[in-house]
CSV table of C-alpha atoms in Angstrom, one decimal:
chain,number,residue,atom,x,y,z
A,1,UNK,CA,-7.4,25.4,-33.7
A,2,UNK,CA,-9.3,25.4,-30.4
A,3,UNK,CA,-7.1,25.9,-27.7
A,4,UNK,CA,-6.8,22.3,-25.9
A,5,UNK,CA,-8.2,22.0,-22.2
A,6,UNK,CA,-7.7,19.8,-19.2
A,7,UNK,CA,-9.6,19.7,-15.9
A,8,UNK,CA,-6.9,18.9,-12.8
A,9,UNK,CA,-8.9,17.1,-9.7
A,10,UNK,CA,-6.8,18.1,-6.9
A,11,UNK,CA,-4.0,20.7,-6.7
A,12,UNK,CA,-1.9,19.8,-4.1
A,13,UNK,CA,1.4,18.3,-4.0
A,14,UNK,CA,1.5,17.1,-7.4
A,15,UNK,CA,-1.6,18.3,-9.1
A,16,UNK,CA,-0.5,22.4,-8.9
A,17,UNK,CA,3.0,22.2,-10.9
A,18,UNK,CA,1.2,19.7,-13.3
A,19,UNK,CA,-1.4,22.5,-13.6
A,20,UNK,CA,1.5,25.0,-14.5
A,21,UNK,CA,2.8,22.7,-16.2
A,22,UNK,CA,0.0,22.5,-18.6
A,23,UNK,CA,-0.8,26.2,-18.7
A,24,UNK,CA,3.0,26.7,-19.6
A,25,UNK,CA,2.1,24.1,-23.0
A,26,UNK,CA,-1.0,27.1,-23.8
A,27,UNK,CA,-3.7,24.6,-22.5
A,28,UNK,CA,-6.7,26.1,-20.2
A,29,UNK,CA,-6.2,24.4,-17.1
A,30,UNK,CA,-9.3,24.3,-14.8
A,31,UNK,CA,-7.9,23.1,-10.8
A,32,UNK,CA,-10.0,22.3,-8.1
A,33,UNK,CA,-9.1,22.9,-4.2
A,34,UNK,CA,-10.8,22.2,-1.2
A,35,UNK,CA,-9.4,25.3,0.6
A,36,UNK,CA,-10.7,28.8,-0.1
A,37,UNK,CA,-7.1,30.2,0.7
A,38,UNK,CA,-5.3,28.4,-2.6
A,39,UNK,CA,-7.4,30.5,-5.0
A,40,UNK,CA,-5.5,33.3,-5.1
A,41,UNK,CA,-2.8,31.1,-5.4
A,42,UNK,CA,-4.6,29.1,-8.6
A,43,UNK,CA,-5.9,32.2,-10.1
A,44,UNK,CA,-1.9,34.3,-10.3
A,45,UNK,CA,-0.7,31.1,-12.2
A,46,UNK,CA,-3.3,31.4,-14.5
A,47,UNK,CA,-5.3,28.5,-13.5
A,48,UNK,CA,-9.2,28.6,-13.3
A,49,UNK,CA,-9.8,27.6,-9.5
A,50,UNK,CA,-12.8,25.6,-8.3
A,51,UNK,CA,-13.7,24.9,-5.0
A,52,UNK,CA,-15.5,21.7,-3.7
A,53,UNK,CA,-15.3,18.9,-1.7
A,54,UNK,CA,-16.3,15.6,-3.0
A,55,UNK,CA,-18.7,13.8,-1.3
A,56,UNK,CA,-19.1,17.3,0.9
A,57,UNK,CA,-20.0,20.0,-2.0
A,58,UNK,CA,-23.8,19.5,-3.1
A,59,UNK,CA,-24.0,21.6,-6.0
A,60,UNK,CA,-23.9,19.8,-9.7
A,61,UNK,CA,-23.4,22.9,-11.3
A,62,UNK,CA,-20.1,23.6,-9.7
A,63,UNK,CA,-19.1,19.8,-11.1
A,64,UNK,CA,-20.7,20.5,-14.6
A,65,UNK,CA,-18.5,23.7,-15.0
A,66,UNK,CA,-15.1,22.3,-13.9
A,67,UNK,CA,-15.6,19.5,-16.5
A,68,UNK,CA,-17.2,21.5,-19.5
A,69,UNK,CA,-15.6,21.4,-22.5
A,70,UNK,CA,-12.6,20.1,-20.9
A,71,UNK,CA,-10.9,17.0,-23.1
A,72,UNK,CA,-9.1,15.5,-20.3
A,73,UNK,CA,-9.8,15.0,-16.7
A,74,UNK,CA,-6.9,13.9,-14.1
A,75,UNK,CA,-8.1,12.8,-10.7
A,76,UNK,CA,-5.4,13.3,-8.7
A,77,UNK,CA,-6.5,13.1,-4.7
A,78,UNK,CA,-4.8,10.3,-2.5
A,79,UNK,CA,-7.3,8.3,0.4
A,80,UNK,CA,-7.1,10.4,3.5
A,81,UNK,CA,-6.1,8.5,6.5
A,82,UNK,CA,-9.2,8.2,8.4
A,83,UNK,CA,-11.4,5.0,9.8
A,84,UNK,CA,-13.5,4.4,7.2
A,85,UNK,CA,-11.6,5.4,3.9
A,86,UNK,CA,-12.2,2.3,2.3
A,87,UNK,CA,-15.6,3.8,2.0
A,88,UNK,CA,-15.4,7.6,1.6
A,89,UNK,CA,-13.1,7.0,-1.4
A,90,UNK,CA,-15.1,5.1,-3.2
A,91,UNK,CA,-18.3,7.8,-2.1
A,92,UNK,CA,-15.7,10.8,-3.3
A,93,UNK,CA,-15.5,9.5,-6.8
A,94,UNK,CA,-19.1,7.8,-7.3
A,95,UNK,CA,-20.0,11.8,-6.5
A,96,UNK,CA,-18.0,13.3,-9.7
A,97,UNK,CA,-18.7,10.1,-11.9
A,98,UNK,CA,-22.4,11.3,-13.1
A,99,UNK,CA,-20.7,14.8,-14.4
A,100,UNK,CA,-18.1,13.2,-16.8
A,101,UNK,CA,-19.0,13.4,-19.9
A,102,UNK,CA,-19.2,10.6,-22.8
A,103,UNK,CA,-16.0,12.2,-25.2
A,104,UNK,CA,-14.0,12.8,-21.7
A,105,UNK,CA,-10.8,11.0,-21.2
A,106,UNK,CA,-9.5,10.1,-17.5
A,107,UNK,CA,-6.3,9.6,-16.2
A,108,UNK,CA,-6.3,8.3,-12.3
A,109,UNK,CA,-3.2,8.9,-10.7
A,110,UNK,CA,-2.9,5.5,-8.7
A,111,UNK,CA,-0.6,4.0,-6.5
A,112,UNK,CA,1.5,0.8,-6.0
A,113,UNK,CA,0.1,0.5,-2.8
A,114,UNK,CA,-2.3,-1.7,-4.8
A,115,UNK,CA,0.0,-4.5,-5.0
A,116,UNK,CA,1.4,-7.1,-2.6
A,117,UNK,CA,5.1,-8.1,-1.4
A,118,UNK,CA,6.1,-10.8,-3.1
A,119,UNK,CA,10.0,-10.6,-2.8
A,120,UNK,CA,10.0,-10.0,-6.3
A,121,UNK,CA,9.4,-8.2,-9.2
A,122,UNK,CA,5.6,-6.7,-9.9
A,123,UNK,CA,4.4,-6.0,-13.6
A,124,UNK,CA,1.3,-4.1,-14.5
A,125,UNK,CA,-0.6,-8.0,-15.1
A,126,UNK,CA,-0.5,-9.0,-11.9
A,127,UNK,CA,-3.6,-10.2,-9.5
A,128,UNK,CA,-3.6,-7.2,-6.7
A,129,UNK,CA,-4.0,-8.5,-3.3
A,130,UNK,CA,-3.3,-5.2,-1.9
A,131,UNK,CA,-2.1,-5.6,1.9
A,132,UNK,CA,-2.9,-2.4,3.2
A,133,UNK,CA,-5.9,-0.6,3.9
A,134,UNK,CA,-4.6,2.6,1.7
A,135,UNK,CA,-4.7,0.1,-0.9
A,136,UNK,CA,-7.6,-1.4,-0.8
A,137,UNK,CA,-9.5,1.4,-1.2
A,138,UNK,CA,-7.6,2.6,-4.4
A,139,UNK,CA,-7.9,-0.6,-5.7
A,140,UNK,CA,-11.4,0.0,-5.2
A,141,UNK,CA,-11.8,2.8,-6.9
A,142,UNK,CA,-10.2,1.8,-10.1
A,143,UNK,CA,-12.5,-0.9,-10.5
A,144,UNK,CA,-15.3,1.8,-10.0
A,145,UNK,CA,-13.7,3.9,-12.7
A,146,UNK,CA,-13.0,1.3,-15.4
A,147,UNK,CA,-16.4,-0.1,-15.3
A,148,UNK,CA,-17.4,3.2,-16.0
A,149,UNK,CA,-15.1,4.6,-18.2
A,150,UNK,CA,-13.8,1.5,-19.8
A,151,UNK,CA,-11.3,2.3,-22.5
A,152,UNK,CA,-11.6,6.1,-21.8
A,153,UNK,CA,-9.5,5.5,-19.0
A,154,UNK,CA,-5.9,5.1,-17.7
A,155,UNK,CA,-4.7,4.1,-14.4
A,156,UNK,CA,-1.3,5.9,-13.6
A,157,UNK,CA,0.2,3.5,-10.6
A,158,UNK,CA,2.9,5.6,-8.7
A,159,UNK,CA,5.7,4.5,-6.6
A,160,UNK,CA,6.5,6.3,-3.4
A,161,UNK,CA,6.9,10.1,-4.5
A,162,UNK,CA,9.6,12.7,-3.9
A,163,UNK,CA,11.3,15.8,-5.2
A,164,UNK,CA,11.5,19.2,-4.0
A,165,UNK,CA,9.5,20.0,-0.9
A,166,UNK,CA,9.2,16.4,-0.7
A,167,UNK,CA,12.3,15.3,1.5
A,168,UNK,CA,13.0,11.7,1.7
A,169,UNK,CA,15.4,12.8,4.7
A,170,UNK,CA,12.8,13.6,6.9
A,171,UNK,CA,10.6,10.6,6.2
A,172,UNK,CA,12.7,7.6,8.8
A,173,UNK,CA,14.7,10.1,10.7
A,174,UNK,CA,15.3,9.7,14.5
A,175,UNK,CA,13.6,6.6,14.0
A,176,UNK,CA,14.9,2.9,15.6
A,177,UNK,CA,14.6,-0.4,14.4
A,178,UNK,CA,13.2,0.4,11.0
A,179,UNK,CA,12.2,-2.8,9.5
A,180,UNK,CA,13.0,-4.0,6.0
A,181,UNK,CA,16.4,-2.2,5.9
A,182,UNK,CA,17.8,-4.9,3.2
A,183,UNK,CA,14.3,-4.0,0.9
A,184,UNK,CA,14.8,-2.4,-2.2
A,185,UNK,CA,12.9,0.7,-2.5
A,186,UNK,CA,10.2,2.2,-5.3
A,187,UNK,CA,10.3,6.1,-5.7
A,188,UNK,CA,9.5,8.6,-8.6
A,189,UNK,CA,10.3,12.4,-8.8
A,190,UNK,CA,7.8,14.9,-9.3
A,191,UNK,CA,9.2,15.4,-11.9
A,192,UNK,CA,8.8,12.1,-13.9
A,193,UNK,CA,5.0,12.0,-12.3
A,194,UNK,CA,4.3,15.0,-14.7
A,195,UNK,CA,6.0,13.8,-17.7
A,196,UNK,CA,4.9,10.7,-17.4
A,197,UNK,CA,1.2,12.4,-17.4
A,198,UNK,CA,2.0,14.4,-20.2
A,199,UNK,CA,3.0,11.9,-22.7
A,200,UNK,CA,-0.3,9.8,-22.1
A,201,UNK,CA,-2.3,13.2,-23.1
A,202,UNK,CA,0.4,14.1,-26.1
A,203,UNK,CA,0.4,10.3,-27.3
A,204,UNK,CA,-3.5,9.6,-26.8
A,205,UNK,CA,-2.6,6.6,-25.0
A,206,UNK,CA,-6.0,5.3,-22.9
A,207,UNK,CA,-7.4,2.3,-22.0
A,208,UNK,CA,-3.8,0.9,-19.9
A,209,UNK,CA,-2.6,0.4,-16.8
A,210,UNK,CA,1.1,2.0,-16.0
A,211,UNK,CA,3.0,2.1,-13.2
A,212,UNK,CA,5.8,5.1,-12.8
A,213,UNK,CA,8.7,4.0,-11.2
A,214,UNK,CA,12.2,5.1,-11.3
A,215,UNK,CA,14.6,2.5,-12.7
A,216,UNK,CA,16.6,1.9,-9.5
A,217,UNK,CA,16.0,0.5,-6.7
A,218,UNK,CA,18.4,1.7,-3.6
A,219,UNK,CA,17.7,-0.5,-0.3
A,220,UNK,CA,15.6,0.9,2.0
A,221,UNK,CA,18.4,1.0,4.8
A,222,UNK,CA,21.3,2.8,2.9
A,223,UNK,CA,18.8,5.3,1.0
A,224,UNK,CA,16.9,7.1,4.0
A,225,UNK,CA,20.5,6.9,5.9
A,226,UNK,CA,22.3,8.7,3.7
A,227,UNK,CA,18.9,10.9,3.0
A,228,UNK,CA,19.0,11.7,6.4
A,229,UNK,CA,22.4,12.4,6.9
A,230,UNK,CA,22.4,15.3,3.6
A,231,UNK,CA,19.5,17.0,5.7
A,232,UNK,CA,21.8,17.4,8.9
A,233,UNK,CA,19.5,15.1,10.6
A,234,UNK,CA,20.1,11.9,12.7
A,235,UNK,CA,19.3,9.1,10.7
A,236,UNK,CA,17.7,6.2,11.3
A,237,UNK,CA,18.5,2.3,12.5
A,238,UNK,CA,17.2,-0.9,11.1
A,239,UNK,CA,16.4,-3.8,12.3
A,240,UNK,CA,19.6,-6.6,12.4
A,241,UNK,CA,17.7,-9.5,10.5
A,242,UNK,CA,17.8,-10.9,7.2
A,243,UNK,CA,14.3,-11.5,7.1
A,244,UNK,CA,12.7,-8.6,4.4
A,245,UNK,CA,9.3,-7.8,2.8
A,246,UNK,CA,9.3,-6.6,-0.9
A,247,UNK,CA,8.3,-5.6,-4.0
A,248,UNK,CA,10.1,-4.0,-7.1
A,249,UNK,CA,8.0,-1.9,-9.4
A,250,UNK,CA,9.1,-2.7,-12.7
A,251,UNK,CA,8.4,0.5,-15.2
A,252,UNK,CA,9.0,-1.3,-18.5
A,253,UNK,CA,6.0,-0.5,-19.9
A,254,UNK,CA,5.9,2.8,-19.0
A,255,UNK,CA,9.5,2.9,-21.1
A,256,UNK,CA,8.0,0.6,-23.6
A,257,UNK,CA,4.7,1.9,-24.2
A,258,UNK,CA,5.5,5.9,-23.9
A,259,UNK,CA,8.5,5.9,-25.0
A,260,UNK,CA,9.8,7.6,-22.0
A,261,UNK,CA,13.0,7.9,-20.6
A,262,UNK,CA,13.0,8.8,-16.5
A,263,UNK,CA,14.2,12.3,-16.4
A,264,UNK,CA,15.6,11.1,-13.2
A,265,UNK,CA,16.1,7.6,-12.7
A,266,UNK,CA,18.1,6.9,-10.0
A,267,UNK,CA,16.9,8.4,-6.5
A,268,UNK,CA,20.0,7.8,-4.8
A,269,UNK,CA,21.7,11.2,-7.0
A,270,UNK,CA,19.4,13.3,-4.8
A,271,UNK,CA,20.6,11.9,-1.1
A,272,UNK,CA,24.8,11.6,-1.5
């Protein structure tokens, strides 16, 4: 049997364990970088680096070899913060577009910056009116992608991310008059991130739209307080109103349609 590949867009935060990850299940993992210093680092946990820059790196054959032969592609990069990212975002993916292939499946790791408050809970189904800039331009570019890709396609919508070097501790503290303290919160562990990826590659599940979200949701005030607090650090004050701003992920799908059971659901085990 031929040995299964996947090709990892972006192996930072979440893309390098999910790159191990795969390697560690026998597939041939192919990781891109934008930094000449992580290759090293790519290359001793058997992963095949590539360096580019999208929308930077002029050189098709660098793009044609990451993606050859590869079954899966994850694009996995985040907006960076700058002026005008409504519109390099959208140039950064129109640039690799052209050099996936017609048999290729996609997963984009999203985000549920896409959707609005509305004090209530948000399903997969509803309109996005995203209220954030962020948001707007990863809305954006999954309406690029499934007018390309169509059913070849799935849109992985994460909540706010954390686990490991990812302290929620650090996030609100020393910080005064934190709004929103009575909001309940959306988080997923890294962990859950990667399994939730790996059972829409093992189950051949394509053409959705899935959010990952852990199934509790702590308020905002009395998570990053006590977050704060287990990282010896002064935590944070919120605002004394009862006005709040919201939105609660719901990952019913996710459990319906994967099968999946959070490895851990709760984010409040990881700050008491």
């Amino acid at each position: 049997m031929k040995q299964k590949q996947i090709s990892i867009l972006g192996c930072g935060w979440l893309g390098f364990p999910l790159a191990k990850h795969f390697v560690a299940h026998n597939y041939i993992v192919k990781g891109s970088t934008t930094s000449t210093e992580k290759v090293t680092t790519l290359q001793e946990a058997n992963i095949q680096p590539y360096v580019f820059s999208l929308g930077m790196t002029n050189n098709d054959q660098v793009f044609t070899d990451f993606l050859a032969d590869s079954n899966v592609l994850v694009i996995n990069f985040p907006p960076k913060r700058i002026p005008n990212i409504l519109e390099i975002y959208q140039q950064q993916i129109e640039a690799i577009l052209p050099f996936i292939h017609e048999k290729q499946h996609v997963i984009f790791v999203s985000s549920t910056s896409v959707y609005q408050n509305t004090n209530d809970w948000v399903t997969e189904d509803i309109e996005n009116v995203p209220e954030k800039v962020s948001g707007k331009a990863v809305l954006a570019v999954e309406n690029i992608l499934k007018k390309h890709l169509q059913e070849r396609l799935t849109i992985l919508r994460f909540a706010g991310l954390f686990g490991y070097d990812r302290v929620p501790g650090r996030f609100f503290a020393n910080k005064t008059e934190v709004a929103n303290g009575k909001a309940p919160i959306n988080m997923i562990h890294q962990d859950d991130c990667i399994g939730l990826i790996d059972a829409i590659i093992d189950q051949n599940v394509w053409g959705e739209i899935i959010n990952g979200c852990s199934d509790e949701h702590p308020l905002r005030e009395v998570f990053y307080v006590l977050a704060a607090k287990k990282e010896g650090l002064v935590p944070p004050t919120f605002k004394d109103t009862d006005e709040v701003s919201f939105k609660k992920i719901s990952n019913l799908k996710s459990k319906t349609l994967l099968n999946y059971s959070y490895k851990h659901p709760d984010p409040l085990v990881f700050v008491k």
